[in-house]
Amino acid sequence: QKEVEQDPGPLSVPEGAIVSLNCTYSNSAFQYFMWYRQYSRKGPELLMYTYSSGNKEDGRFTAQVDKSSKYISLFIRDSQPSDSATYLCAMNQAGTALIFGKGTTLSVSS
Amino acid sequence: GAVVSQHPSWVICKSGTSVKIECRSLDFQATTMFWYRQFPKQSLMLMATSNEGSKATYEQGVEKDKFLINHASLTLSTLTVTSAHPEDSSFYICSANIRRTGQSGANVLTFGAGSRLTVL
């Protein structure tokens, strides 16, 4: 089993839809959880950063971490065509390198 | 905010030649930078950790003599792909750790824009 599993999609939704992106992981020691957005031929940019369990909201984006289930989610409300990108989850434990998921490709149609 | 600049953004070279990619932290000092490689539709794979003033730490399976990393200053790390071959064609991305106050264990990374290498 890989440390971090993420469905690569692609995921296609109409503009205005609520999008749910998810990752599961196997290492219960992970404490720090991030979501990155990557546009084609560009480096990833940090969207959300969460420490341990709980929810975090930033505008149209909400990140959730459920450590008991080893499951993290990113929700995008009122999705826009400009949200079309690949979304990568990443996580680590203290002082270790980030482990990335494969990324989910999202397409939002107008 | 913290910015990591990477250059060149794309490069095409002949097989057997060497290519250097530069990664600069523009408005902060980065004692540690990370080099990743990304194949199409694949995740980022950590190649090496670059430490200012010391030797880089390479991940298992990464040839240190092929992928030379130099971190001579607090704002510059370079990756040189030596004697490049077509199988080295990939997207190479550097990043730096932006430490968040109170959460010293997190490696919240800021990435460069990436360098797409094509070896003919």
PDB file of N, CA, C and O in Angstrom, chain A residues 32 34 36 38 41-44 46 49 51 88 92-98 100-102, chain B residues 36 38 41-44 46 91 93 100 103-109 111-114 116:
ATOM      1  N   TYR A  32       1.027  16.944   9.567  1.00  0.00           N
ATOM      2  CA  TYR A  32       0.876  18.172   8.800  1.00  0.00           C
ATOM      3  C   TYR A  32       0.324  17.823   7.423  1.00  0.00           C
ATOM      4  O   TYR A  32       0.845  16.950   6.747  1.00  0.00           O
ATOM      5  N   MET A  34      -1.243  19.296   3.681  1.00  0.00           N
ATOM      6  CA  MET A  34      -1.322  20.428   2.769  1.00  0.00           C
ATOM      7  C   MET A  34      -2.040  20.054   1.482  1.00  0.00           C
ATOM      8  O   MET A  34      -2.080  18.883   1.096  1.00  0.00           O
ATOM      9  N   TYR A  36      -1.957  21.443  -2.504  1.00  0.00           N
ATOM     10  CA  TYR A  36      -1.315  22.286  -3.498  1.00  0.00           C
ATOM     11  C   TYR A  36      -2.152  22.252  -4.786  1.00  0.00           C
ATOM     12  O   TYR A  36      -2.755  21.239  -5.128  1.00  0.00           O
ATOM     13  N   GLN A  38      -1.741  22.856  -8.931  1.00  0.00           N
ATOM     14  CA  GLN A  38      -0.720  22.918  -9.970  1.00  0.00           C
ATOM     15  C   GLN A  38      -1.383  23.094 -11.326  1.00  0.00           C
ATOM     16  O   GLN A  38      -2.128  22.218 -11.777  1.00  0.00           O
ATOM     17  N   ARG A  41       2.197  22.695 -16.595  1.00  0.00           N
ATOM     18  CA  ARG A  41       3.553  23.188 -16.870  1.00  0.00           C
ATOM     19  C   ARG A  41       4.006  24.250 -15.865  1.00  0.00           C
ATOM     20  O   ARG A  41       4.859  25.099 -16.177  1.00  0.00           O
ATOM     21  N   LYS A  42       3.442  24.222 -14.672  1.00  0.00           N
ATOM     22  CA  LYS A  42       3.843  25.149 -13.626  1.00  0.00           C
ATOM     23  C   LYS A  42       4.162  24.391 -12.358  1.00  0.00           C
ATOM     24  O   LYS A  42       3.771  23.235 -12.191  1.00  0.00           O
ATOM     25  N   GLY A  43       4.892  25.052 -11.452  1.00  0.00           N
ATOM     26  CA  GLY A  43       5.138  24.455 -10.158  1.00  0.00           C
ATOM     27  C   GLY A  43       3.905  24.523  -9.271  1.00  0.00           C
ATOM     28  O   GLY A  43       3.029  25.358  -9.469  1.00  0.00           O
ATOM     29  N   PRO A  44       3.790  23.646  -8.291  1.00  0.00           N
ATOM     30  CA  PRO A  44       2.637  23.666  -7.376  1.00  0.00           C
ATOM     31  C   PRO A  44       2.649  24.927  -6.507  1.00  0.00           C
ATOM     32  O   PRO A  44       3.704  25.449  -6.168  1.00  0.00           O
ATOM     33  N   LEU A  46       0.880  26.501  -2.870  1.00  0.00           N
ATOM     34  CA  LEU A  46       0.196  26.093  -1.658  1.00  0.00           C
ATOM     35  C   LEU A  46      -1.196  26.723  -1.573  1.00  0.00           C
ATOM     36  O   LEU A  46      -1.362  27.924  -1.709  1.00  0.00           O
ATOM     37  N   TYR A  49      -3.105  24.641   4.428  1.00  0.00           N
ATOM     38  CA  TYR A  49      -2.158  23.968   5.313  1.00  0.00           C
ATOM     39  C   TYR A  49      -2.870  23.726   6.635  1.00  0.00           C
ATOM     40  O   TYR A  49      -3.420  24.652   7.229  1.00  0.00           O
ATOM     41  N   TYR A  51      -2.746  21.599  10.484  1.00  0.00           N
ATOM     42  CA  TYR A  51      -1.988  20.815  11.456  1.00  0.00           C
ATOM     43  C   TYR A  51      -2.970  19.937  12.227  1.00  0.00           C
ATOM     44  O   TYR A  51      -3.958  20.435  12.754  1.00  0.00           O
ATOM     45  N   LEU A  88      -2.916  18.507  -5.560  1.00  0.00           N
ATOM     46  CA  LEU A  88      -2.054  17.523  -4.918  1.00  0.00           C
ATOM     47  C   LEU A  88      -2.182  17.635  -3.412  1.00  0.00           C
ATOM     48  O   LEU A  88      -2.063  18.736  -2.854  1.00  0.00           O
ATOM     49  N   ASN A  92       3.262  15.211   6.068  1.00  0.00           N
ATOM     50  CA  ASN A  92       4.497  14.723   6.653  1.00  0.00           C
ATOM     51  C   ASN A  92       4.348  14.683   8.173  1.00  0.00           C
ATOM     52  O   ASN A  92       3.384  15.190   8.749  1.00  0.00           O
ATOM     53  N   GLN A  93       5.318  14.076   8.799  1.00  0.00           N
ATOM     54  CA  GLN A  93       5.455  14.153  10.239  1.00  0.00           C
ATOM     55  C   GLN A  93       6.633  15.072  10.529  1.00  0.00           C
ATOM     56  O   GLN A  93       7.358  15.473   9.625  1.00  0.00           O
ATOM     57  N   ALA A  94       6.779  15.423  11.773  1.00  0.00           N
ATOM     58  CA  ALA A  94       7.737  16.449  12.157  1.00  0.00           C
ATOM     59  C   ALA A  94       9.124  16.174  11.601  1.00  0.00           C
ATOM     60  O   ALA A  94       9.690  15.102  11.791  1.00  0.00           O
ATOM     61  N   GLY A  95       9.656  17.163  10.892  1.00  0.00           N
ATOM     62  CA  GLY A  95      11.029  17.108  10.437  1.00  0.00           C
ATOM     63  C   GLY A  95      11.314  16.198   9.269  1.00  0.00           C
ATOM     64  O   GLY A  95      12.477  16.006   8.918  1.00  0.00           O
ATOM     65  N   THR A  96      10.282  15.647   8.643  1.00  0.00           N
ATOM     66  CA  THR A  96      10.527  14.727   7.521  1.00  0.00           C
ATOM     67  C   THR A  96      10.066  15.340   6.212  1.00  0.00           C
ATOM     68  O   THR A  96       9.366  16.345   6.187  1.00  0.00           O
ATOM     69  N   ALA A  97      10.470  14.728   5.132  1.00  0.00           N
ATOM     70  CA  ALA A  97      10.113  15.234   3.813  1.00  0.00           C
ATOM     71  C   ALA A  97       8.619  15.052   3.555  1.00  0.00           C
ATOM     72  O   ALA A  97       7.977  14.146   4.071  1.00  0.00           O
ATOM     73  N   LEU A  98       8.077  15.938   2.738  1.00  0.00           N
ATOM     74  CA  LEU A  98       6.680  15.822   2.341  1.00  0.00           C
ATOM     75  C   LEU A  98       6.467  14.606   1.443  1.00  0.00           C
ATOM     76  O   LEU A  98       7.283  14.317   0.577  1.00  0.00           O
ATOM     77  N   PHE A 100       3.771  13.259  -1.310  1.00  0.00           N
ATOM     78  CA  PHE A 100       2.711  13.791  -2.147  1.00  0.00           C
ATOM     79  C   PHE A 100       1.820  12.672  -2.673  1.00  0.00           C
ATOM     80  O   PHE A 100       2.279  11.554  -2.941  1.00  0.00           O
ATOM     81  N   GLY A 101       0.540  12.989  -2.855  1.00  0.00           N
ATOM     82  CA  GLY A 101      -0.333  12.145  -3.634  1.00  0.00           C
ATOM     83  C   GLY A 101      -0.064  12.373  -5.114  1.00  0.00           C
ATOM     84  O   GLY A 101       0.689  13.264  -5.493  1.00  0.00           O
ATOM     85  N   LYS A 102      -0.686  11.559  -5.965  1.00  0.00           N
ATOM     86  CA  LYS A 102      -0.457  11.668  -7.409  1.00  0.00           C
ATOM     87  C   LYS A 102      -1.118  12.891  -8.014  1.00  0.00           C
ATOM     88  O   LYS A 102      -0.780  13.313  -9.102  1.00  0.00           O
TER      89      LYS A 102
ATOM     90  N   TYR B  36      12.696  18.230  -6.790  1.00  0.00           N
ATOM     91  CA  TYR B  36      11.734  17.197  -7.140  1.00  0.00           C
ATOM     92  C   TYR B  36      11.768  16.959  -8.644  1.00  0.00           C
ATOM     93  O   TYR B  36      12.149  17.824  -9.430  1.00  0.00           O
ATOM     94  N   GLN B  38       9.095  15.319 -11.687  1.00  0.00           N
ATOM     95  CA  GLN B  38       7.701  14.965 -11.925  1.00  0.00           C
ATOM     96  C   GLN B  38       7.538  14.493 -13.355  1.00  0.00           C
ATOM     97  O   GLN B  38       7.789  15.235 -14.302  1.00  0.00           O
ATOM     98  N   LYS B  41       1.544  13.146 -15.417  1.00  0.00           N
ATOM     99  CA  LYS B  41       0.459  12.515 -14.670  1.00  0.00           C
ATOM    100  C   LYS B  41       0.961  11.710 -13.469  1.00  0.00           C
ATOM    101  O   LYS B  41       0.294  10.799 -12.994  1.00  0.00           O
ATOM    102  N   GLN B  42       2.113  12.066 -12.991  1.00  0.00           N
ATOM    103  CA  GLN B  42       2.664  11.415 -11.802  1.00  0.00           C
ATOM    104  C   GLN B  42       2.895  12.453 -10.713  1.00  0.00           C
ATOM    105  O   GLN B  42       2.904  13.655 -10.969  1.00  0.00           O
ATOM    106  N   SER B  43       3.093  11.963  -9.510  1.00  0.00           N
ATOM    107  CA  SER B  43       3.305  12.873  -8.400  1.00  0.00           C
ATOM    108  C   SER B  43       4.742  13.375  -8.381  1.00  0.00           C
ATOM    109  O   SER B  43       5.579  12.951  -9.167  1.00  0.00           O
ATOM    110  N   LEU B  44       4.995  14.278  -7.473  1.00  0.00           N
ATOM    111  CA  LEU B  44       6.349  14.793  -7.306  1.00  0.00           C
ATOM    112  C   LEU B  44       7.177  13.767  -6.533  1.00  0.00           C
ATOM    113  O   LEU B  44       6.753  13.281  -5.491  1.00  0.00           O
ATOM    114  N   LEU B  46      10.709  13.266  -4.621  1.00  0.00           N
ATOM    115  CA  LEU B  46      11.859  13.978  -4.059  1.00  0.00           C
ATOM    116  C   LEU B  46      13.140  13.327  -4.557  1.00  0.00           C
ATOM    117  O   LEU B  46      13.323  12.111  -4.435  1.00  0.00           O
ATOM    118  N   PHE B  91      10.127  17.012 -15.788  1.00  0.00           N
ATOM    119  CA  PHE B  91       9.859  18.320 -15.199  1.00  0.00           C
ATOM    120  C   PHE B  91      10.561  18.348 -13.846  1.00  0.00           C
ATOM    121  O   PHE B  91      10.260  17.539 -12.974  1.00  0.00           O
ATOM    122  N   ILE B  93      11.521  20.458 -10.433  1.00  0.00           N
ATOM    123  CA  ILE B  93      10.997  21.563  -9.638  1.00  0.00           C
ATOM    124  C   ILE B  93      11.788  21.691  -8.354  1.00  0.00           C
ATOM    125  O   ILE B  93      12.028  20.685  -7.674  1.00  0.00           O
ATOM    126  N   ARG B 100       6.597  27.729   9.447  1.00  0.00           N
ATOM    127  CA  ARG B 100       5.499  28.453  10.085  1.00  0.00           C
ATOM    128  C   ARG B 100       5.748  28.547  11.583  1.00  0.00           C
ATOM    129  O   ARG B 100       6.120  27.591  12.219  1.00  0.00           O
ATOM    130  N   GLN B 103       5.041  25.764  14.588  1.00  0.00           N
ATOM    131  CA  GLN B 103       4.840  24.423  14.058  1.00  0.00           C
ATOM    132  C   GLN B 103       6.121  24.005  13.355  1.00  0.00           C
ATOM    133  O   GLN B 103       6.194  23.971  12.134  1.00  0.00           O
ATOM    134  N   SER B 104       7.107  23.699  14.179  1.00  0.00           N
ATOM    135  CA  SER B 104       8.448  23.526  13.644  1.00  0.00           C
ATOM    136  C   SER B 104       8.604  22.264  12.828  1.00  0.00           C
ATOM    137  O   SER B 104       9.584  22.103  12.131  1.00  0.00           O
ATOM    138  N   GLY B 105       7.679  21.353  12.888  1.00  0.00           N
ATOM    139  CA  GLY B 105       7.847  20.114  12.150  1.00  0.00           C
ATOM    140  C   GLY B 105       7.368  20.164  10.722  1.00  0.00           C
ATOM    141  O   GLY B 105       7.664  19.279   9.936  1.00  0.00           O
ATOM    142  N   ALA B 106       6.634  21.187  10.387  1.00  0.00           N
ATOM    143  CA  ALA B 106       6.022  21.212   9.066  1.00  0.00           C
ATOM    144  C   ALA B 106       7.033  21.589   8.002  1.00  0.00           C
ATOM    145  O   ALA B 106       7.859  22.463   8.198  1.00  0.00           O
ATOM    146  N   ASN B 107       6.972  20.938   6.880  1.00  0.00           N
ATOM    147  CA  ASN B 107       7.740  21.337   5.705  1.00  0.00           C
ATOM    148  C   ASN B 107       6.776  21.940   4.706  1.00  0.00           C
ATOM    149  O   ASN B 107       6.421  21.330   3.721  1.00  0.00           O
ATOM    150  N   VAL B 108       6.326  23.128   4.981  1.00  0.00           N
ATOM    151  CA  VAL B 108       5.428  23.804   4.052  1.00  0.00           C
ATOM    152  C   VAL B 108       6.286  24.427   2.978  1.00  0.00           C
ATOM    153  O   VAL B 108       7.056  25.346   3.236  1.00  0.00           O
ATOM    154  N   LEU B 109       6.180  23.911   1.789  1.00  0.00           N
ATOM    155  CA  LEU B 109       7.108  24.271   0.736  1.00  0.00           C
ATOM    156  C   LEU B 109       6.533  25.325  -0.202  1.00  0.00           C
ATOM    157  O   LEU B 109       5.352  25.300  -0.539  1.00  0.00           O
ATOM    158  N   PHE B 111       7.220  26.418  -4.057  1.00  0.00           N
ATOM    159  CA  PHE B 111       7.843  25.816  -5.228  1.00  0.00           C
ATOM    160  C   PHE B 111       8.226  26.867  -6.262  1.00  0.00           C
ATOM    161  O   PHE B 111       7.573  27.910  -6.400  1.00  0.00           O
ATOM    162  N   GLY B 112       9.275  26.550  -7.010  1.00  0.00           N
ATOM    163  CA  GLY B 112       9.566  27.301  -8.209  1.00  0.00           C
ATOM    164  C   GLY B 112       8.586  26.901  -9.300  1.00  0.00           C
ATOM    165  O   GLY B 112       7.777  25.989  -9.133  1.00  0.00           O
ATOM    166  N   ALA B 113       8.690  27.586 -10.435  1.00  0.00           N
ATOM    167  CA  ALA B 113       7.764  27.333 -11.537  1.00  0.00           C
ATOM    168  C   ALA B 113       8.101  26.062 -12.302  1.00  0.00           C
ATOM    169  O   ALA B 113       7.329  25.614 -13.133  1.00  0.00           O
ATOM    170  N   GLY B 114       9.268  25.492 -12.028  1.00  0.00           N
ATOM    171  CA  GLY B 114       9.644  24.244 -12.691  1.00  0.00           C
ATOM    172  C   GLY B 114      10.448  24.468 -13.948  1.00  0.00           C
ATOM    173  O   GLY B 114      10.405  25.537 -14.567  1.00  0.00           O
ATOM    174  N   ARG B 116      11.265  22.373 -17.538  1.00  0.00           N
ATOM    175  CA  ARG B 116      10.976  21.197 -18.360  1.00  0.00           C
ATOM    176  C   ARG B 116      12.188  20.893 -19.224  1.00  0.00           C
ATOM    177  O   ARG B 116      12.597  21.713 -20.044  1.00  0.00           O
TER     178      ARG B 116
END
